Amino acid sequence: MKLKELLKGIHPTTIIGEEDIEIAAVNIDSRRIGKGHLFIAMRGTQVDGHRFIPKAIEQGASAILCETIPEQQKAGVTYIVVSSTEDAAGKVATIFYGNPSMRLKLVGVTGTNGKTTVATLLYNMFRKFGYKCGLLSTVCNYIEEEAVPADHTTPDPIALNQLLHRMAESGCEYVFMECSSHAIAQKRISGLHFSGGIFTNLTRDHLDYHKTFDNYRNAKKAFFDSLPKSSFAITNADDKNGMYMVQNCKATIKTYSLRNMADFKAKILECHFEGMYLEIDGREVGVQFIGKFNVSNLLAVYGTAMMLGKQPEDILLAMSTLKSVSGRLEPIRSQEGVTAVVDYAHTPDALANVLNAIHEVLDGKGKVITVCGAGGNRDKGKRPLMAQEAAKQSDRVIITSDNPRDEDPQSIIDDMLAGLNMQQRKKTLSIVDRKEAIRTAVMMAERGDVILIAGKGHETYQEIKGVKHHFDDKETVSALFND
Ligand SMILES: CC(=O)N[C@H]1[C@@H](OP(=O)(O)OP(=O)(O)OC[C@H]2O[C@@H](n3ccc(=O)[nH]c3=O)[C@H](O)[C@@H]2O)O[C@H](CO)[C@@H](O)[C@@H]1O[C@H](C)C(=O)N[C@@H](C)C(=O)N[C@H](CCC(=O)O)C(=O)O
Ligand SMILES: Nc1ncnc2c1ncn2[C@@H]1O[C@H](COP(=O)(O)OP(=O)(O)OP(=O)(O)O)[C@@H](O)[C@H]1O
Ligand SMILES: N[C@H](CCC[C@H](N)C(=O)O)C(=O)O
Ligand SMILES: [Mg+2]
């Protein structure tokens, strides 16, 4: 594609050099630059991409998109200056990949918890309706049936547009994607055309990155502020920030709720370990999920399908066949009658909700032993709160390692333990080795008890000092059950 075509979506303040040149690829990472590429220099959290302009040119870049022009310019290279390369990257990538989001119906999901669940259930539901679909999620990306491993919840703008392009080329009609707060703040989704947006909920997370809760909340809100008039926004009226999110939103706004007046409403009629009976908009449906929060997730799915023009009967029929997403409240039973529940709860709110869901079903007929940790290089403030939530609703707690990343595992555990009072400390153990922690929980558990193994869900690794070692909570507990 010609450089001048790419520049149509952005507003350069300066252009030095030839615009009528062919661009073979666009990239934000100098390490991936090849001959005839456009290198976009971004100011990151670790380094300033402008530093790598000489390296990019050395590797064959024929054009540079930047915020400040290097003092030494190379003849034959075109320099384009914009006020924000972060914003321009997505727009340029979108044009380069043929505006894929205009060729499909793209629905974005944001919120602290529930994004993967809602996006994945929509993908599964719309495939059941017979459509070709795409999914961009924490667990895995899908182009129809083809799995493309995910290393981010929301990919970088180049990878994102490349994936959307492949989805459009494969004939996908609907794409459901998670929009993380990092991605919104870093404008990874800039230039995309959304048909709809969904808000799940907002509680504490990622304050290491956003610094204040207000910044975090406004990052999520920016997604709704940017939705076009032609799209829809579905928000959770039970969340205290539900209406705030859509305050300045131009889209058609719809609400869902278990408690308040709303466009889409649900009630729990019955609840077992196998699932729940719900009433959704006056119709009954049996679903294979437990937990009130999953009713909210299912309502978001229902509302979205309605806004995409599906009939209530068809939606509920498909909904009744949906199964839980990998590593989200996934039960594994031992022959001795102990149930392990593997769940991705990695925030205080998620832990409280998951334990609530377990108690709703357990109904006092067994003990709850919780094994959990907290991630290293992430929000430290959530650690004591996570331990507190675990202790509040568990008979025994084993604090262990999650992904320590570059931090000392014991000091993360200490941060968690600091959240407990004397009473809570008495029922709490700490074991750094996650496998040993799970083994101890299995040894403690008796018939009828539930072991909640929280924090890592679908993850098949444990990241310690930059190295990802194989680790799988489901595999570990299943092996221990069969020992
Ligand atoms: C904190 C954070 O979000 N960082 C993301 C950010 O990187 P950064 O700003 O730190 O980049 P940097 O390392 O400072 O580099 C700046 C620029 O120089 C470039 N560079 C760098 C080195 C070099 O040799 N050459 C070069 O060109 C880089 O490509 C980049 O464009 O932009 C990168 C490209 O989009 C991301 O890969 C990176 O994700 C890091 C690895 C990460 O761990 N992110 C997590 C926190 C994250 O994004 N999580 C959310 C999920 C949260 C949730 O689900 O709740 C997600 O969406 O996955
Ligand atoms: N609607 C919800 N409200 C509160 N907690 C939820 C909700 N849905 C799921 N959870 C809890 O949060 C955990 C993560 O769920 P899910 O993976 O769907 O969220 P996510 O928003 O995609 O998370 P991430 O930010 O890591 O991408 C689940 O394992 C469950 O414990
Ligand atoms: N998307 C979240 C996932 C956290 C999962 C947990 N296992 C951890 O490593 O902290 C994050 O990157 O903060
Ligand atoms: Mg997710």
XYZ file of C-alpha atoms and ligand atoms in Angstrom:
586
model
C 0.000 0.000 0.000
C 1.162 3.532 -0.763
C 2.296 5.636 2.191
C 0.027 8.508 1.103
C -2.997 6.197 1.444
C -1.962 5.292 4.982
C -1.685 8.938 5.945
C -5.309 9.663 5.033
C -6.546 8.516 8.442
C -4.211 10.710 10.489
C -3.276 14.374 10.581
C 0.475 14.797 10.220
C 1.913 18.140 11.267
C 5.039 17.647 9.167
C 6.053 15.315 6.350
C 9.621 15.191 5.141
C 10.307 13.016 2.113
C 8.403 11.104 -0.505
C 4.789 10.065 0.176
C 4.283 8.123 -3.020
C 6.219 5.079 -1.832
C 5.084 1.511 -1.297
C 4.861 0.325 2.327
C 5.305 -3.418 2.804
C 4.268 -3.576 6.473
C 3.661 -1.367 9.485
C 5.178 -2.018 12.891
C 5.598 -0.514 16.364
C 8.569 -2.727 17.239
C 11.952 -2.090 15.621
C 12.856 -5.734 16.190
C 10.229 -6.769 13.681
C 11.067 -4.180 11.029
C 12.051 -5.360 7.536
C 12.653 -3.831 4.130
C 10.129 -1.192 3.063
C 8.312 -1.098 6.425
C 6.805 1.878 8.233
C 8.141 2.090 11.796
C 5.898 3.797 14.346
C 7.862 5.191 17.311
C 5.783 5.000 20.499
C 6.591 6.333 23.943
C 6.146 3.274 26.158
C 6.179 2.588 29.867
C 9.707 1.155 29.726
C 11.454 2.900 26.849
C 10.845 5.568 24.234
C 10.404 3.952 20.826
C 12.006 7.049 19.255
C 15.327 5.606 20.451
C 14.951 2.772 17.972
C 14.464 4.889 14.849
C 18.114 4.407 13.694
C 17.800 0.658 14.336
C 14.544 0.495 12.351
C 16.165 2.307 9.418
C 19.152 -0.015 9.602
C 16.741 -2.937 9.277
C 15.107 -1.487 6.181
C 12.376 0.926 7.310
C 11.560 3.339 4.495
C 9.243 5.554 6.544
C 9.112 6.685 10.165
C 5.995 7.861 11.991
C 7.045 9.786 15.087
C 6.238 12.640 17.463
C 9.639 14.320 17.207
C 11.866 14.164 14.190
C 15.391 12.881 14.841
C 18.110 15.485 14.448
C 19.951 13.328 11.959
C 17.740 12.297 9.086
C 18.585 9.715 6.505
C 18.157 10.488 2.828
C 15.545 8.306 1.128
C 13.565 7.803 4.343
C 10.229 9.618 4.791
C 9.526 11.134 8.215
C 5.959 11.834 9.294
C 5.215 13.754 12.480
C 1.948 13.471 14.418
C 0.968 14.720 17.877
C 0.303 11.203 19.194
C 1.835 8.099 17.641
C -0.128 6.042 20.160
C -3.371 7.249 18.602
C -2.038 7.111 15.039
C -0.769 3.508 15.299
C -4.230 1.942 15.390
C -5.556 4.222 12.647
C -2.651 3.471 10.323
C -2.856 -0.262 11.068
C -6.586 -0.233 10.340
C -6.055 1.369 6.924
C -3.130 -0.936 6.139
C -5.273 -4.003 6.853
C -8.212 -2.762 4.742
C -10.428 -1.437 7.538
C -11.428 -4.917 8.712
C -13.727 -3.754 11.526
C -15.992 -2.116 8.887
C -16.356 -5.479 7.174
C -17.652 -7.289 10.259
C -19.805 -6.626 13.279
C -17.372 -5.996 16.094
C -18.560 -6.028 19.701
C -16.207 -5.004 22.521
C -16.509 -6.033 26.166
C -14.946 -4.072 28.990
C -15.067 -4.151 32.805
C -12.899 -5.521 35.612
C -14.303 -9.048 35.581
C -16.367 -11.098 33.168
C -14.881 -9.904 29.851
C -13.538 -13.301 28.780
C -16.714 -15.010 29.927
C -19.085 -12.674 28.056
C -16.997 -12.489 24.864
C -16.488 -16.263 24.737
C -20.144 -17.052 25.395
C -21.191 -14.667 22.620
C -18.712 -16.278 20.242
C -20.028 -19.758 21.136
C -23.652 -18.622 20.871
C -23.293 -16.959 17.486
C -21.480 -20.006 16.153
C -24.444 -22.079 17.318
C -26.642 -19.722 15.290
C -24.566 -20.776 12.278
C -22.414 -17.662 11.774
C -18.712 -17.571 11.170
C -17.207 -15.745 14.122
C -13.989 -14.454 15.600
C -12.932 -14.117 19.223
C -10.195 -12.011 20.819
C -9.749 -13.004 24.445
C -7.308 -13.562 27.291
C -7.515 -17.340 26.973
C -7.120 -17.683 23.212
C -8.025 -15.914 19.976
C -10.108 -17.701 17.370
C -10.594 -17.125 13.663
C -13.596 -19.391 13.303
C -12.114 -22.725 14.460
C -8.492 -21.759 14.105
C -6.922 -21.075 17.495
C -4.342 -18.290 17.600
C -2.592 -18.186 20.994
C -3.125 -14.957 22.944
C -0.420 -13.236 24.965
C -2.530 -10.248 25.824
C -6.189 -9.746 26.672
C -6.247 -7.158 23.864
C -3.404 -7.451 21.326
C -1.248 -4.507 20.231
C -2.782 -2.398 17.425
C -0.813 -4.107 14.659
C -1.509 -7.682 15.773
C -5.115 -6.691 16.461
C -5.800 -5.331 12.974
C -3.928 -8.229 11.406
C -6.173 -10.671 13.260
C -9.320 -8.734 12.358
C -8.178 -8.720 8.732
C -7.757 -12.503 8.792
C -11.195 -12.827 10.377
C -12.813 -10.660 7.693
C -10.994 -12.588 4.949
C -12.243 -15.901 6.411
C -15.797 -14.635 6.122
C -16.406 -13.982 9.825
C -19.557 -11.912 10.290
C -19.295 -11.313 14.019
C -16.253 -10.705 16.191
C -16.375 -10.480 19.968
C -13.397 -8.960 21.719
C -12.203 -8.003 25.174
C -11.089 -4.402 25.610
C -8.759 -4.244 28.605
C -8.235 -0.950 30.410
C -4.552 -1.033 29.371
C -5.609 -1.399 25.745
C -8.089 1.475 25.928
C -5.609 3.751 27.720
C -2.854 2.846 25.246
C -5.264 3.300 22.309
C -4.655 -0.194 20.965
C -8.273 -0.030 19.716
C -7.918 3.362 18.042
C -9.461 3.441 14.544
C -11.693 0.405 15.061
C -15.384 0.581 14.248
C -17.496 -1.044 16.953
C -21.097 -2.167 16.374
C -21.574 -2.485 20.104
C -19.961 -2.221 23.512
C -20.675 -4.062 26.758
C -19.850 -3.002 30.318
C -19.641 -5.772 32.931
C -18.536 -4.186 36.216
C -15.866 -2.104 37.862
C -13.909 -2.932 41.002
C -10.338 -2.488 42.106
C -7.550 -3.741 39.828
C -4.487 -2.549 37.926
C -3.815 0.476 40.127
C -0.113 -0.202 39.600
C -0.686 1.022 36.043
C -3.575 3.508 36.300
C -2.473 4.905 39.706
C -5.958 6.016 40.806
C -9.360 4.356 40.667
C -10.680 7.419 38.771
C -8.074 6.995 36.036
C -8.960 3.314 35.802
C -12.674 4.104 35.612
C -12.127 6.804 33.003
C -10.042 4.462 30.863
C -13.046 2.132 30.686
C -15.405 5.048 30.096
C -13.299 6.292 27.166
C -14.359 3.170 25.269
C -18.047 4.124 25.580
C -17.309 7.797 24.825
C -15.825 6.696 21.516
C -18.671 4.448 20.335
C -20.428 5.760 17.207
C -24.085 6.817 17.138
C -24.971 3.815 14.988
C -23.774 1.334 17.641
C -25.280 0.076 20.898
C -23.956 0.156 24.451
C -25.144 -2.346 27.032
C -24.443 -1.547 30.640
C -24.857 -3.232 34.000
C -27.435 -1.243 35.986
C -26.479 -3.207 39.143
C -22.953 -1.831 39.119
C -22.515 1.559 40.732
C -20.517 2.778 37.746
C -22.868 1.279 35.169
C -24.599 4.531 34.254
C -21.444 6.609 34.626
C -19.837 4.572 31.859
C -22.456 5.627 29.316
C -22.884 9.228 30.506
C -21.348 10.723 27.356
C -22.070 7.851 25.025
C -23.696 8.583 21.640
C -24.733 4.962 21.035
C -28.183 3.469 21.754
C -28.010 2.672 25.460
C -29.552 -0.444 27.004
C -29.312 -1.688 30.571
C -29.381 -5.092 32.264
C -30.068 -5.916 35.867
C -30.951 -8.535 38.444
C -32.275 -5.932 40.873
C -33.317 -2.703 39.188
C -35.582 -1.543 36.390
C -33.751 -2.340 33.176
C -34.185 -3.251 29.520
C -33.023 -6.819 30.156
C -33.868 -8.462 33.464
C -33.279 -11.828 35.139
C -34.212 -13.694 38.312
C -32.680 -16.848 39.779
C -35.401 -19.468 40.315
C -33.192 -22.404 41.418
C -29.515 -23.163 41.879
C -27.491 -26.456 41.998
C -23.827 -27.374 41.420
C -24.839 -28.396 37.892
C -26.478 -25.088 37.039
C -29.363 -22.687 37.605
C -32.936 -22.092 36.506
C -33.432 -18.496 35.506
C -36.210 -16.260 34.381
C -34.973 -13.914 31.698
C -37.392 -11.286 30.433
C -40.320 -13.418 31.587
C -39.114 -16.700 30.007
C -37.633 -19.649 31.914
C -34.302 -21.162 30.979
C -31.970 -23.759 32.514
C -28.275 -22.842 32.286
C -25.088 -24.776 33.057
C -23.548 -22.006 35.184
C -23.599 -21.107 38.855
C -23.173 -17.807 40.670
C -25.103 -14.557 40.594
C -22.291 -12.889 38.697
C -22.760 -15.393 35.898
C -26.422 -14.363 35.677
C -25.133 -10.837 35.024
C -22.756 -12.209 32.405
C -25.577 -14.181 30.768
C -27.816 -11.108 30.763
C -25.091 -9.143 28.998
C -24.949 -11.949 26.431
C -28.739 -11.997 26.089
C -28.980 -8.216 25.684
C -26.227 -8.185 23.086
C -27.827 -10.961 21.061
C -31.129 -9.044 21.196
C -29.410 -5.871 19.976
C -27.853 -7.882 17.176
C -31.368 -8.786 16.058
C -31.815 -12.318 17.430
C -35.121 -13.654 18.762
C -35.516 -14.279 22.533
C -36.550 -17.948 22.075
C -33.509 -18.692 19.915
C -31.170 -16.897 22.301
C -32.430 -18.807 25.350
C -32.297 -22.147 23.558
C -28.666 -21.534 22.592
C -27.927 -20.216 26.075
C -29.124 -23.418 27.710
C -26.436 -25.379 25.821
C -23.519 -23.054 26.688
C -20.824 -24.372 29.024
C -18.451 -22.606 31.391
C -15.350 -21.031 29.905
C -12.035 -22.812 30.573
C -10.797 -22.094 34.108
C -13.892 -20.169 35.159
C -15.693 -21.949 38.020
C -14.629 -25.276 36.579
C -15.474 -28.169 38.917
C -13.264 -31.289 39.203
C -14.526 -34.082 41.433
C -12.497 -36.687 43.355
C -13.626 -40.245 43.917
C -13.743 -39.429 47.633
C -16.472 -36.845 47.081
C -14.352 -33.687 47.244
C -14.987 -30.954 44.658
C -12.155 -28.756 43.459
C -13.202 -25.560 41.712
C -10.594 -23.955 39.467
C -11.293 -20.273 38.887
C -9.503 -17.253 37.461
C -10.521 -14.900 40.305
C -7.567 -12.507 40.629
C -9.265 -9.496 42.195
C -10.854 -9.085 45.652
C -14.306 -8.724 44.096
C -13.952 -11.835 41.940
C -12.843 -13.890 44.968
C -15.817 -12.672 47.006
C -18.196 -13.504 44.162
C -16.807 -16.938 43.480
C -16.897 -17.876 47.154
C -20.450 -16.564 47.326
C -21.395 -18.756 44.384
C -19.815 -21.794 46.058
C -21.690 -21.137 49.312
C -24.997 -20.636 47.487
C -24.674 -24.180 46.198
C -22.904 -25.788 49.158
C -25.599 -24.492 51.483
C -23.626 -25.246 54.649
C -23.127 -28.920 53.783
C -19.321 -28.892 53.547
C -16.216 -26.838 54.304
C -14.483 -24.494 51.880
C -10.686 -24.533 51.578
C -9.273 -21.742 49.420
C -5.870 -21.814 47.740
C -4.882 -18.456 46.272
C -2.045 -16.046 45.624
C -1.540 -12.734 43.822
C 0.467 -11.847 40.754
C 3.885 -10.189 40.993
C 4.573 -6.907 39.086
C 0.892 -6.062 39.487
C -1.274 -3.905 41.769
C 0.106 -4.433 45.291
C -2.881 -2.815 46.957
C -5.196 -5.643 46.000
C -3.104 -8.276 47.816
C -4.278 -7.783 51.447
C -7.847 -7.344 50.193
C -7.707 -10.632 48.272
C -6.501 -12.464 51.388
C -9.300 -10.852 53.399
C -11.969 -11.900 50.919
C -10.612 -15.445 50.886
C -10.577 -15.622 54.689
C -14.055 -14.117 55.107
C -15.755 -16.941 53.289
C -13.418 -19.938 53.768
C -12.934 -22.422 56.591
C -9.240 -22.754 55.727
C -7.038 -20.589 53.499
C -3.711 -21.510 51.945
C -1.898 -18.475 50.606
C 0.543 -19.427 47.870
C 2.243 -18.096 44.735
C 0.404 -17.037 41.587
C 2.779 -15.692 38.895
C 5.505 -14.079 41.022
C 7.107 -12.607 37.860
C 10.117 -10.515 39.010
C 9.078 -10.230 42.659
C 10.101 -12.336 45.637
C 7.269 -14.880 46.120
C 7.448 -14.754 49.916
C 7.101 -10.972 49.990
C 3.930 -11.153 47.858
C 2.573 -13.693 50.345
C 3.558 -11.379 53.226
C 1.653 -8.512 51.550
C -1.400 -10.763 51.450
C -1.036 -11.999 55.042
C -0.842 -8.389 56.230
C -4.530 -8.060 55.355
C -5.625 -10.665 57.915
C -6.652 -10.164 61.529
C -5.642 -12.606 64.305
C -8.753 -14.700 63.896
C -8.245 -15.014 60.152
C -4.519 -15.792 60.576
C -5.417 -18.835 62.688
C -7.114 -20.566 59.797
C -4.493 -19.534 57.252
C -1.359 -21.330 56.106
C 1.198 -20.064 53.643
C 3.061 -22.355 51.278
C 5.211 -20.761 48.559
C 5.154 -23.790 46.236
C 1.753 -23.798 44.500
C 1.741 -27.545 43.917
C 2.481 -28.191 47.606
C -0.277 -25.769 48.539
C -2.791 -27.645 46.399
C -1.533 -30.980 47.755
C -2.061 -29.731 51.310
C -5.605 -28.614 50.491
C -6.357 -32.033 48.992
C -5.037 -33.707 52.146
C -7.170 -31.490 54.383
C -10.405 -31.922 52.450
C -13.066 -34.418 53.450
C -16.137 -35.759 51.630
C -18.491 -32.924 50.680
C -15.832 -30.194 50.983
C -14.929 -27.740 48.236
C -11.385 -26.654 47.398
C -11.311 -23.340 45.560
C -8.091 -22.948 43.557
C -8.147 -19.335 42.468
C -6.146 -16.938 40.331
C -4.771 -18.887 37.407
C -7.827 -20.487 35.788
C -6.885 -21.530 32.247
C -3.198 -20.592 32.557
C -0.807 -23.425 31.777
C 2.295 -21.758 33.150
C 3.718 -20.099 36.204
C 5.904 -17.097 35.433
C 8.943 -16.844 37.711
C 11.732 -14.341 36.961
C 10.903 -14.033 33.280
C 10.597 -17.786 32.698
C 7.254 -19.479 32.129
C 7.317 -22.960 33.729
C 4.574 -25.411 32.873
C 1.880 -25.307 35.565
C -1.776 -26.115 35.280
C -4.124 -25.955 38.294
C -6.626 -28.385 36.729
C -3.938 -30.892 35.788
C -2.292 -30.600 39.214
C -5.446 -31.165 41.240
C -6.680 -33.975 38.963
C -3.345 -35.799 39.368
C -3.478 -35.350 43.146
C -7.069 -36.647 43.230
C -5.935 -39.776 41.382
C -2.797 -40.379 43.487
C 2.326 -1.990 30.774
C 1.844 -2.334 29.416
O 0.648 -2.488 29.195
N 2.786 -2.474 28.471
C 2.404 -2.737 27.089
C 2.977 -1.636 26.215
O 4.359 -1.737 26.301
P 5.250 -0.567 26.806
O 4.525 0.720 26.727
O 5.804 -0.955 28.127
O 6.418 -0.640 25.727
P 7.962 -0.390 25.956
O 8.638 -1.657 26.257
O 8.150 0.774 26.865
O 8.398 0.040 24.467
C 7.951 1.256 23.856
C 7.921 1.075 22.377
O 9.249 0.775 21.913
C 9.198 -0.332 21.077
N 10.510 -1.020 21.119
C 10.983 -1.542 22.279
C 12.206 -2.204 22.282
C 12.943 -2.335 21.075
O 14.024 -2.915 20.992
N 12.388 -1.792 19.950
C 11.210 -1.134 19.939
O 10.773 -0.678 18.895
C 8.064 -1.189 21.582
O 7.568 -2.044 20.597
C 7.049 -0.104 21.959
O 6.283 0.250 20.838
O 2.612 -1.863 24.868
C 3.027 -3.127 24.351
C 2.480 -3.217 22.916
O 1.091 -3.020 22.898
C 2.484 -4.278 25.202
O 2.975 -5.510 24.733
C 2.912 -4.087 26.636
O 2.307 -5.090 27.400
C 3.086 -5.618 28.502
C 3.998 -6.729 28.005
C 2.124 -6.156 29.559
O 2.469 -6.958 30.394
N 0.917 -5.685 29.554
C -0.156 -6.110 30.459
C -0.116 -5.364 31.796
C -1.465 -5.858 29.739
O -1.516 -5.158 28.726
N -2.517 -6.428 30.266
C -3.842 -6.269 29.687
C -4.817 -7.140 30.450
C -5.256 -6.683 31.753
C -6.514 -7.476 32.139
O -6.950 -8.375 31.400
O -7.066 -7.209 33.183
C -3.930 -6.845 28.281
O -4.676 -6.301 27.445
O -3.326 -7.920 28.079
N -19.612 -10.551 36.105
C -18.680 -10.845 37.000
N -18.607 -10.159 38.177
C -17.668 -10.424 39.089
N -16.765 -11.420 38.973
C -16.782 -12.142 37.835
C -17.743 -11.894 36.791
N -17.526 -12.773 35.796
C -16.460 -13.509 36.172
N -16.020 -13.161 37.404
C -14.872 -13.672 38.171
O -13.710 -13.120 37.547
C -12.855 -14.157 37.055
C -12.342 -13.765 35.692
O -13.407 -13.824 34.776
P -13.150 -13.462 33.264
O -11.939 -14.160 32.828
O -14.398 -13.644 32.505
O -12.833 -11.907 33.454
P -11.947 -10.921 32.598
O -12.614 -9.595 32.752
O -11.794 -11.424 31.241
O -10.528 -10.939 33.322
P -9.114 -10.352 32.714
O -9.070 -8.930 33.199
O -8.061 -11.131 33.353
O -9.147 -10.464 31.248
C -13.719 -15.403 36.998
O -12.925 -16.536 37.147
C -14.660 -15.181 38.160
O -14.009 -15.474 39.345
N -4.944 -9.960 33.007
C -4.565 -10.044 34.387
C -4.484 -11.476 34.739
C -3.996 -11.809 36.134
C -3.893 -13.285 36.341
C -3.094 -13.713 37.508
N -2.831 -15.119 37.379
C -1.779 -12.940 37.596
O -0.818 -13.391 37.007
O -1.728 -11.912 38.278
C -3.243 -9.323 34.589
O -2.363 -9.442 33.740
O -3.117 -8.630 35.580
Mg -10.094 -11.655 30.107
